[in-house]
């Protein structure tokens, strides 16, 4: 039950971080007046996490979170927020939250590029007509851009659900489930009981995997039903 709870928190955390940030960066790189070289540079920077292996990402962020020489603690001390530093380290006291940040950082670039492509495909005439009618940048975003990329936003939300539920690579490499299962997720739970064990419980692991499939399918149906409201 703790693994299921952590998985649902993981999904919610990634949705909260990835969806608005990917949308923000996509809008900024398409609507702000930047040079083509600048846009290409930022797109490359944001996409880098998608071409790195999980091991490299885990090592890099383990250094950032390190309780003694970590970059994050150094920054917090430099700006006078040293009281926020956990005594036993981020990956011990805030295992799930720390990994959610890393997983979200890995996913923003890909979805940002998908949204950029969708925004660029929206007819310029719609923006010109909205501007003639007196619509500002915010109104254009709300009434032109967002409706035009509704399908891509739905795809992004659904993909995050599918990619998160059952995934365990980051939780295993960075914290191995955390202390007392604080970072345990369903994918890692199934792996540990069905494969990574001296006495594998294959039947039990299969049952947990089926439960994971049911939860994943149910969440996806709910997301699709929610996103289809008012589509007409």
mmCIF file of C-alpha atoms in Angstrom:
data_model
loop_
_atom_site.group_PDB
_atom_site.id
_atom_site.type_symbol
_atom_site.label_atom_id
_atom_site.label_comp_id
_atom_site.label_asym_id
_atom_site.label_seq_id
_atom_site.Cartn_x
_atom_site.Cartn_y
_atom_site.Cartn_z
ATOM 1 C CA UNK A 1 0.000 0.000 0.000
ATOM 2 C CA UNK A 2 2.903 2.364 0.661
ATOM 3 C CA UNK A 3 4.265 1.618 -2.825
ATOM 4 C CA UNK A 4 0.874 2.368 -4.395
ATOM 5 C CA UNK A 5 0.581 5.587 -2.397
ATOM 6 C CA UNK A 6 4.098 6.654 -3.399
ATOM 7 C CA UNK A 7 3.354 5.898 -7.053
ATOM 8 C CA UNK A 8 0.246 8.106 -7.001
ATOM 9 C CA UNK A 9 2.207 10.897 -5.284
ATOM 10 C CA UNK A 10 4.945 10.439 -7.880
ATOM 11 C CA UNK A 11 2.455 10.845 -10.743
ATOM 12 C CA UNK A 12 0.804 13.886 -9.150
ATOM 13 C CA UNK A 13 4.161 15.529 -8.397
ATOM 14 C CA UNK A 14 5.420 15.076 -11.957
ATOM 15 C CA UNK A 15 2.159 16.396 -13.411
ATOM 16 C CA UNK A 16 2.326 19.494 -11.207
ATOM 17 C CA UNK A 17 5.935 20.225 -12.167
ATOM 18 C CA UNK A 18 6.199 19.114 -15.788
ATOM 19 C CA UNK A 19 2.915 20.326 -17.310
ATOM 20 C CA UNK A 20 3.081 24.029 -16.322
ATOM 21 C CA UNK A 21 6.861 24.318 -16.769
ATOM 22 C CA UNK A 22 6.895 22.631 -20.178
ATOM 23 C CA UNK A 23 4.025 24.882 -21.249
ATOM 24 C CA UNK A 24 5.734 27.980 -19.847
ATOM 25 C CA UNK A 25 9.022 27.299 -21.626
ATOM 26 C CA UNK A 26 7.280 26.354 -24.883
ATOM 27 C CA UNK A 27 5.259 29.570 -24.904
ATOM 28 C CA UNK A 28 8.311 31.630 -23.988
ATOM 29 C CA UNK A 29 10.423 30.166 -26.805
ATOM 30 C CA UNK A 30 7.693 30.667 -29.401
ATOM 31 C CA UNK A 31 6.023 33.931 -28.394
ATOM 32 C CA UNK A 32 8.962 35.947 -27.108
ATOM 33 C CA UNK A 33 11.067 37.674 -29.696
ATOM 34 C CA UNK A 34 14.246 35.622 -29.638
ATOM 35 C CA UNK A 35 16.819 34.977 -32.302
ATOM 36 C CA UNK A 36 16.696 31.592 -33.982
ATOM 37 C CA UNK A 37 20.099 30.670 -32.540
ATOM 38 C CA UNK A 38 18.913 31.483 -29.014
ATOM 39 C CA UNK A 39 15.806 29.317 -29.396
ATOM 40 C CA UNK A 40 17.878 26.400 -30.720
ATOM 41 C CA UNK A 41 20.327 26.755 -27.833
ATOM 42 C CA UNK A 42 17.600 26.704 -25.168
ATOM 43 C CA UNK A 43 15.848 23.765 -26.814
ATOM 44 C CA UNK A 44 19.111 21.828 -26.768
ATOM 45 C CA UNK A 45 19.787 22.676 -23.113
ATOM 46 C CA UNK A 46 16.332 21.576 -22.001
ATOM 47 C CA UNK A 47 16.519 18.368 -24.038
ATOM 48 C CA UNK A 48 19.916 17.231 -22.685
ATOM 49 C CA UNK A 49 18.437 15.104 -19.827
ATOM 50 C CA UNK A 50 16.664 12.942 -22.422
ATOM 51 C CA UNK A 51 19.950 11.839 -24.000
ATOM 52 C CA UNK A 52 21.725 11.060 -20.716
ATOM 53 C CA UNK A 53 21.657 7.611 -19.157
ATOM 54 C CA UNK A 54 19.903 7.033 -15.850
ATOM 55 C CA UNK A 55 23.239 6.232 -14.178
ATOM 56 C CA UNK A 56 24.771 9.569 -15.202
ATOM 57 C CA UNK A 57 21.678 11.452 -14.033
ATOM 58 C CA UNK A 58 21.652 9.584 -10.719
ATOM 59 C CA UNK A 59 25.360 10.286 -10.068
ATOM 60 C CA UNK A 60 24.988 13.971 -10.948
ATOM 61 C CA UNK A 61 21.962 14.524 -8.711
ATOM 62 C CA UNK A 62 23.455 12.433 -5.909
ATOM 63 C CA UNK A 63 26.276 14.992 -5.879
ATOM 64 C CA UNK A 64 23.766 17.873 -5.873
ATOM 65 C CA UNK A 65 21.888 16.328 -2.934
ATOM 66 C CA UNK A 66 25.029 15.215 -1.060
ATOM 67 C CA UNK A 67 24.680 16.272 2.619
ATOM 68 C CA UNK A 68 28.361 17.252 2.951
ATOM 69 C CA UNK A 69 29.610 18.617 -0.380
ATOM 70 C CA UNK A 70 26.319 18.901 -2.233
ATOM 71 C CA UNK A 71 25.648 21.843 -4.523
ATOM 72 C CA UNK A 72 22.107 22.335 -3.193
ATOM 73 C CA UNK A 73 23.210 22.658 0.424
ATOM 74 C CA UNK A 74 25.980 25.048 -0.603
ATOM 75 C CA UNK A 75 23.484 27.311 -2.386
ATOM 76 C CA UNK A 76 21.069 27.264 0.550
ATOM 77 C CA UNK A 77 23.861 28.221 2.956
ATOM 78 C CA UNK A 78 25.046 30.986 0.645
ATOM 79 C CA UNK A 79 21.596 32.633 0.536
ATOM 80 C CA UNK A 80 21.004 32.267 4.279
ATOM 81 C CA UNK A 81 18.587 29.331 4.130
ATOM 82 C CA UNK A 82 20.801 26.806 5.866
ATOM 83 C CA UNK A 83 18.006 25.975 8.320
ATOM 84 C CA UNK A 84 16.144 24.215 5.507
ATOM 85 C CA UNK A 85 18.914 21.647 5.066
ATOM 86 C CA UNK A 86 17.799 18.244 6.459
ATOM 87 C CA UNK A 87 20.154 16.759 9.018
ATOM 88 C CA UNK A 88 20.349 13.321 7.407
ATOM 89 C CA UNK A 89 20.343 14.480 3.791
ATOM 90 C CA UNK A 90 17.699 15.081 1.154
ATOM 91 C CA UNK A 91 17.615 11.521 -0.156
ATOM 92 C CA UNK A 92 17.056 10.184 3.369
ATOM 93 C CA UNK A 93 14.501 12.603 4.830
ATOM 94 C CA UNK A 94 12.789 13.678 1.588
ATOM 95 C CA UNK A 95 13.384 10.678 -0.642
ATOM 96 C CA UNK A 96 10.272 10.785 -2.788
ATOM 97 C CA UNK A 97 10.196 14.566 -3.209
ATOM 98 C CA UNK A 98 13.865 14.670 -4.194
ATOM 99 C CA UNK A 99 13.401 11.980 -6.847
ATOM 100 C CA UNK A 100 10.235 13.646 -8.186
ATOM 101 C CA UNK A 101 12.294 16.793 -8.852
ATOM 102 C CA UNK A 102 14.904 14.777 -10.761
ATOM 103 C CA UNK A 103 12.299 12.844 -12.769
ATOM 104 C CA UNK A 104 10.485 16.074 -13.659
ATOM 105 C CA UNK A 105 13.740 17.708 -14.744
ATOM 106 C CA UNK A 106 14.290 14.759 -17.082
ATOM 107 C CA UNK A 107 10.848 15.071 -18.671
ATOM 108 C CA UNK A 108 10.365 18.797 -19.230
ATOM 109 C CA UNK A 109 12.550 19.080 -22.345
ATOM 110 C CA UNK A 110 10.802 16.392 -24.394
ATOM 111 C CA UNK A 111 7.294 17.709 -23.757
ATOM 112 C CA UNK A 112 8.461 21.276 -24.282
ATOM 113 C CA UNK A 113 9.607 20.400 -27.810
ATOM 114 C CA UNK A 114 6.280 18.656 -28.521
ATOM 115 C CA UNK A 115 4.392 21.758 -27.388
ATOM 116 C CA UNK A 116 6.674 24.064 -29.387
ATOM 117 C CA UNK A 117 5.888 22.085 -32.529
ATOM 118 C CA UNK A 118 2.148 22.289 -31.781
ATOM 119 C CA UNK A 119 2.259 26.041 -31.096
ATOM 120 C CA UNK A 120 4.174 26.706 -34.310
ATOM 121 C CA UNK A 121 1.488 24.841 -36.258
ATOM 122 C CA UNK A 122 -1.248 27.230 -35.075
ATOM 123 C CA UNK A 123 -2.239 29.625 -37.849
ATOM 124 C CA UNK A 124 -0.704 33.087 -37.478
ATOM 125 C CA UNK A 125 -3.976 34.534 -38.750
ATOM 126 C CA UNK A 126 -5.673 33.540 -35.502
ATOM 127 C CA UNK A 127 -3.186 35.604 -33.488
ATOM 128 C CA UNK A 128 -3.510 38.518 -35.900
ATOM 129 C CA UNK A 129 -7.305 38.420 -35.686
ATOM 130 C CA UNK A 130 -7.159 38.248 -31.884
ATOM 131 C CA UNK A 131 -4.749 41.188 -31.781
ATOM 132 C CA UNK A 132 -7.020 43.237 -34.050
ATOM 133 C CA UNK A 133 -9.921 42.490 -31.695
ATOM 134 C CA UNK A 134 -7.868 43.934 -28.848
ATOM 135 C CA UNK A 135 -6.709 40.704 -27.215
ATOM 136 C CA UNK A 136 -3.486 41.012 -25.233
ATOM 137 C CA UNK A 137 -0.820 38.357 -24.799
ATOM 138 C CA UNK A 138 -2.674 36.690 -21.930
ATOM 139 C CA UNK A 139 -5.974 36.549 -23.854
ATOM 140 C CA UNK A 140 -4.155 35.151 -26.896
ATOM 141 C CA UNK A 141 -2.587 32.471 -24.724
ATOM 142 C CA UNK A 142 -5.910 31.529 -23.115
ATOM 143 C CA UNK A 143 -8.191 31.670 -26.156
ATOM 144 C CA UNK A 144 -5.852 30.831 -29.056
ATOM 145 C CA UNK A 145 -2.754 28.947 -27.905
ATOM 146 C CA UNK A 146 -4.209 26.616 -25.262
ATOM 147 C CA UNK A 147 -7.206 25.468 -27.355
ATOM 148 C CA UNK A 148 -4.842 24.923 -30.293
ATOM 149 C CA UNK A 149 -2.583 22.563 -28.336
ATOM 150 C CA UNK A 150 -5.273 20.823 -26.272
ATOM 151 C CA UNK A 151 -4.507 17.450 -27.857
ATOM 152 C CA UNK A 152 -0.787 17.713 -27.095
ATOM 153 C CA UNK A 153 -1.490 18.707 -23.483
ATOM 154 C CA UNK A 154 -3.742 15.656 -23.108
ATOM 155 C CA UNK A 155 -1.014 13.476 -24.621
ATOM 156 C CA UNK A 156 1.520 14.949 -22.186
ATOM 157 C CA UNK A 157 -0.654 14.312 -19.130
ATOM 158 C CA UNK A 158 -1.459 10.747 -20.226
ATOM 159 C CA UNK A 159 2.162 9.965 -21.118
ATOM 160 C CA UNK A 160 3.367 11.106 -17.706
ATOM 161 C CA UNK A 161 0.930 8.664 -16.073
ATOM 162 C CA UNK A 162 2.112 5.770 -18.248
ATOM 163 C CA UNK A 163 5.812 6.559 -17.913
ATOM 164 C CA UNK A 164 5.670 7.031 -14.147
ATOM 165 C CA UNK A 165 3.613 4.050 -13.046
ATOM 166 C CA UNK A 166 5.866 1.005 -13.183
ATOM 167 C CA UNK A 167 9.075 3.004 -13.588
ATOM 168 C CA UNK A 168 11.696 2.401 -10.922
ATOM 169 C CA UNK A 169 15.094 3.178 -12.459
ATOM 170 C CA UNK A 170 15.647 6.486 -10.631
ATOM 171 C CA UNK A 171 14.273 5.320 -7.288
ATOM 172 C CA UNK A 172 16.482 2.235 -7.418
ATOM 173 C CA UNK A 173 19.704 3.956 -8.514
ATOM 174 C CA UNK A 174 19.355 6.993 -6.257
ATOM 175 C CA UNK A 175 17.812 5.577 -3.069
ATOM 176 C CA UNK A 176 16.992 1.869 -3.597
ATOM 177 C CA UNK A 177 13.523 2.411 -2.218
ATOM 178 C CA UNK A 178 14.543 4.778 0.557
ATOM 179 C CA UNK A 179 14.608 4.252 4.307
ATOM 180 C CA UNK A 180 11.649 2.111 5.473
ATOM 181 C CA UNK A 181 10.193 2.217 1.982
ATOM 182 C CA UNK A 182 9.923 6.014 1.864
ATOM 183 C CA UNK A 183 10.811 5.933 -1.826
ATOM 184 C CA UNK A 184 9.332 2.551 -2.714
ATOM 185 C CA UNK A 185 7.199 2.509 -5.881
ATOM 186 C CA UNK A 186 5.241 -0.308 -7.486
ATOM 187 C CA UNK A 187 7.734 -1.031 -10.251
ATOM 188 C CA UNK A 188 10.581 -1.448 -7.767
ATOM 189 C CA UNK A 189 8.305 -3.462 -5.455
ATOM 190 C CA UNK A 190 7.519 -5.932 -8.249
ATOM 191 C CA UNK A 191 11.187 -6.128 -9.251
ATOM 192 C CA UNK A 192 12.439 -6.799 -5.730
ATOM 193 C CA UNK A 193 9.889 -9.542 -5.020
ATOM 194 C CA UNK A 194 9.949 -11.208 -8.430
ATOM 195 C CA UNK A 195 13.589 -10.926 -9.542
ATOM 196 C CA UNK A 196 15.950 -9.285 -7.051
ATOM 197 C CA UNK A 197 15.465 -11.781 -4.251
ATOM 198 C CA UNK A 198 17.128 -14.949 -2.964
ATOM 199 C CA UNK A 199 13.671 -16.542 -2.818
ATOM 200 C CA UNK A 200 11.679 -14.929 -5.672
ATOM 201 C CA UNK A 201 7.925 -14.721 -5.137
ATOM 202 C CA UNK A 202 7.014 -14.833 -8.803
ATOM 203 C CA UNK A 203 3.281 -15.334 -8.290
ATOM 204 C CA UNK A 204 3.067 -12.513 -5.770
ATOM 205 C CA UNK A 205 5.085 -10.206 -8.038
ATOM 206 C CA UNK A 206 2.817 -11.037 -10.987
ATOM 207 C CA UNK A 207 -0.251 -10.221 -8.890
ATOM 208 C CA UNK A 208 1.283 -6.869 -7.941
ATOM 209 C CA UNK A 209 2.082 -6.209 -11.609
ATOM 210 C CA UNK A 210 -1.534 -6.908 -12.600
ATOM 211 C CA UNK A 211 -2.701 -4.498 -9.897
ATOM 212 C CA UNK A 212 -0.297 -1.907 -11.275
ATOM 213 C CA UNK A 213 -1.756 -2.429 -14.758
ATOM 214 C CA UNK A 214 -5.313 -1.946 -13.435
ATOM 215 C CA UNK A 215 -4.352 1.282 -11.631
ATOM 216 C CA UNK A 216 -2.493 2.599 -14.685
ATOM 217 C CA UNK A 217 -5.390 1.816 -17.032
ATOM 218 C CA UNK A 218 -7.947 3.348 -14.673
ATOM 219 C CA UNK A 219 -5.979 6.564 -14.287
ATOM 220 C CA UNK A 220 -5.523 6.832 -18.043
ATOM 221 C CA UNK A 221 -9.274 6.408 -18.632
ATOM 222 C CA UNK A 222 -10.007 9.087 -16.035
ATOM 223 C CA UNK A 223 -7.525 11.489 -17.645
ATOM 224 C CA UNK A 224 -8.990 10.898 -21.117
ATOM 225 C CA UNK A 225 -12.547 11.360 -19.832
ATOM 226 C CA UNK A 226 -11.596 14.577 -18.053
ATOM 227 C CA UNK A 227 -9.725 15.989 -21.043
ATOM 228 C CA UNK A 228 -12.544 15.179 -23.478
ATOM 229 C CA UNK A 229 -15.068 17.312 -21.586
ATOM 230 C CA UNK A 230 -15.981 20.389 -23.532
ATOM 231 C CA UNK A 231 -13.844 19.281 -26.481
ATOM 232 C CA UNK A 232 -16.603 20.077 -28.942
#
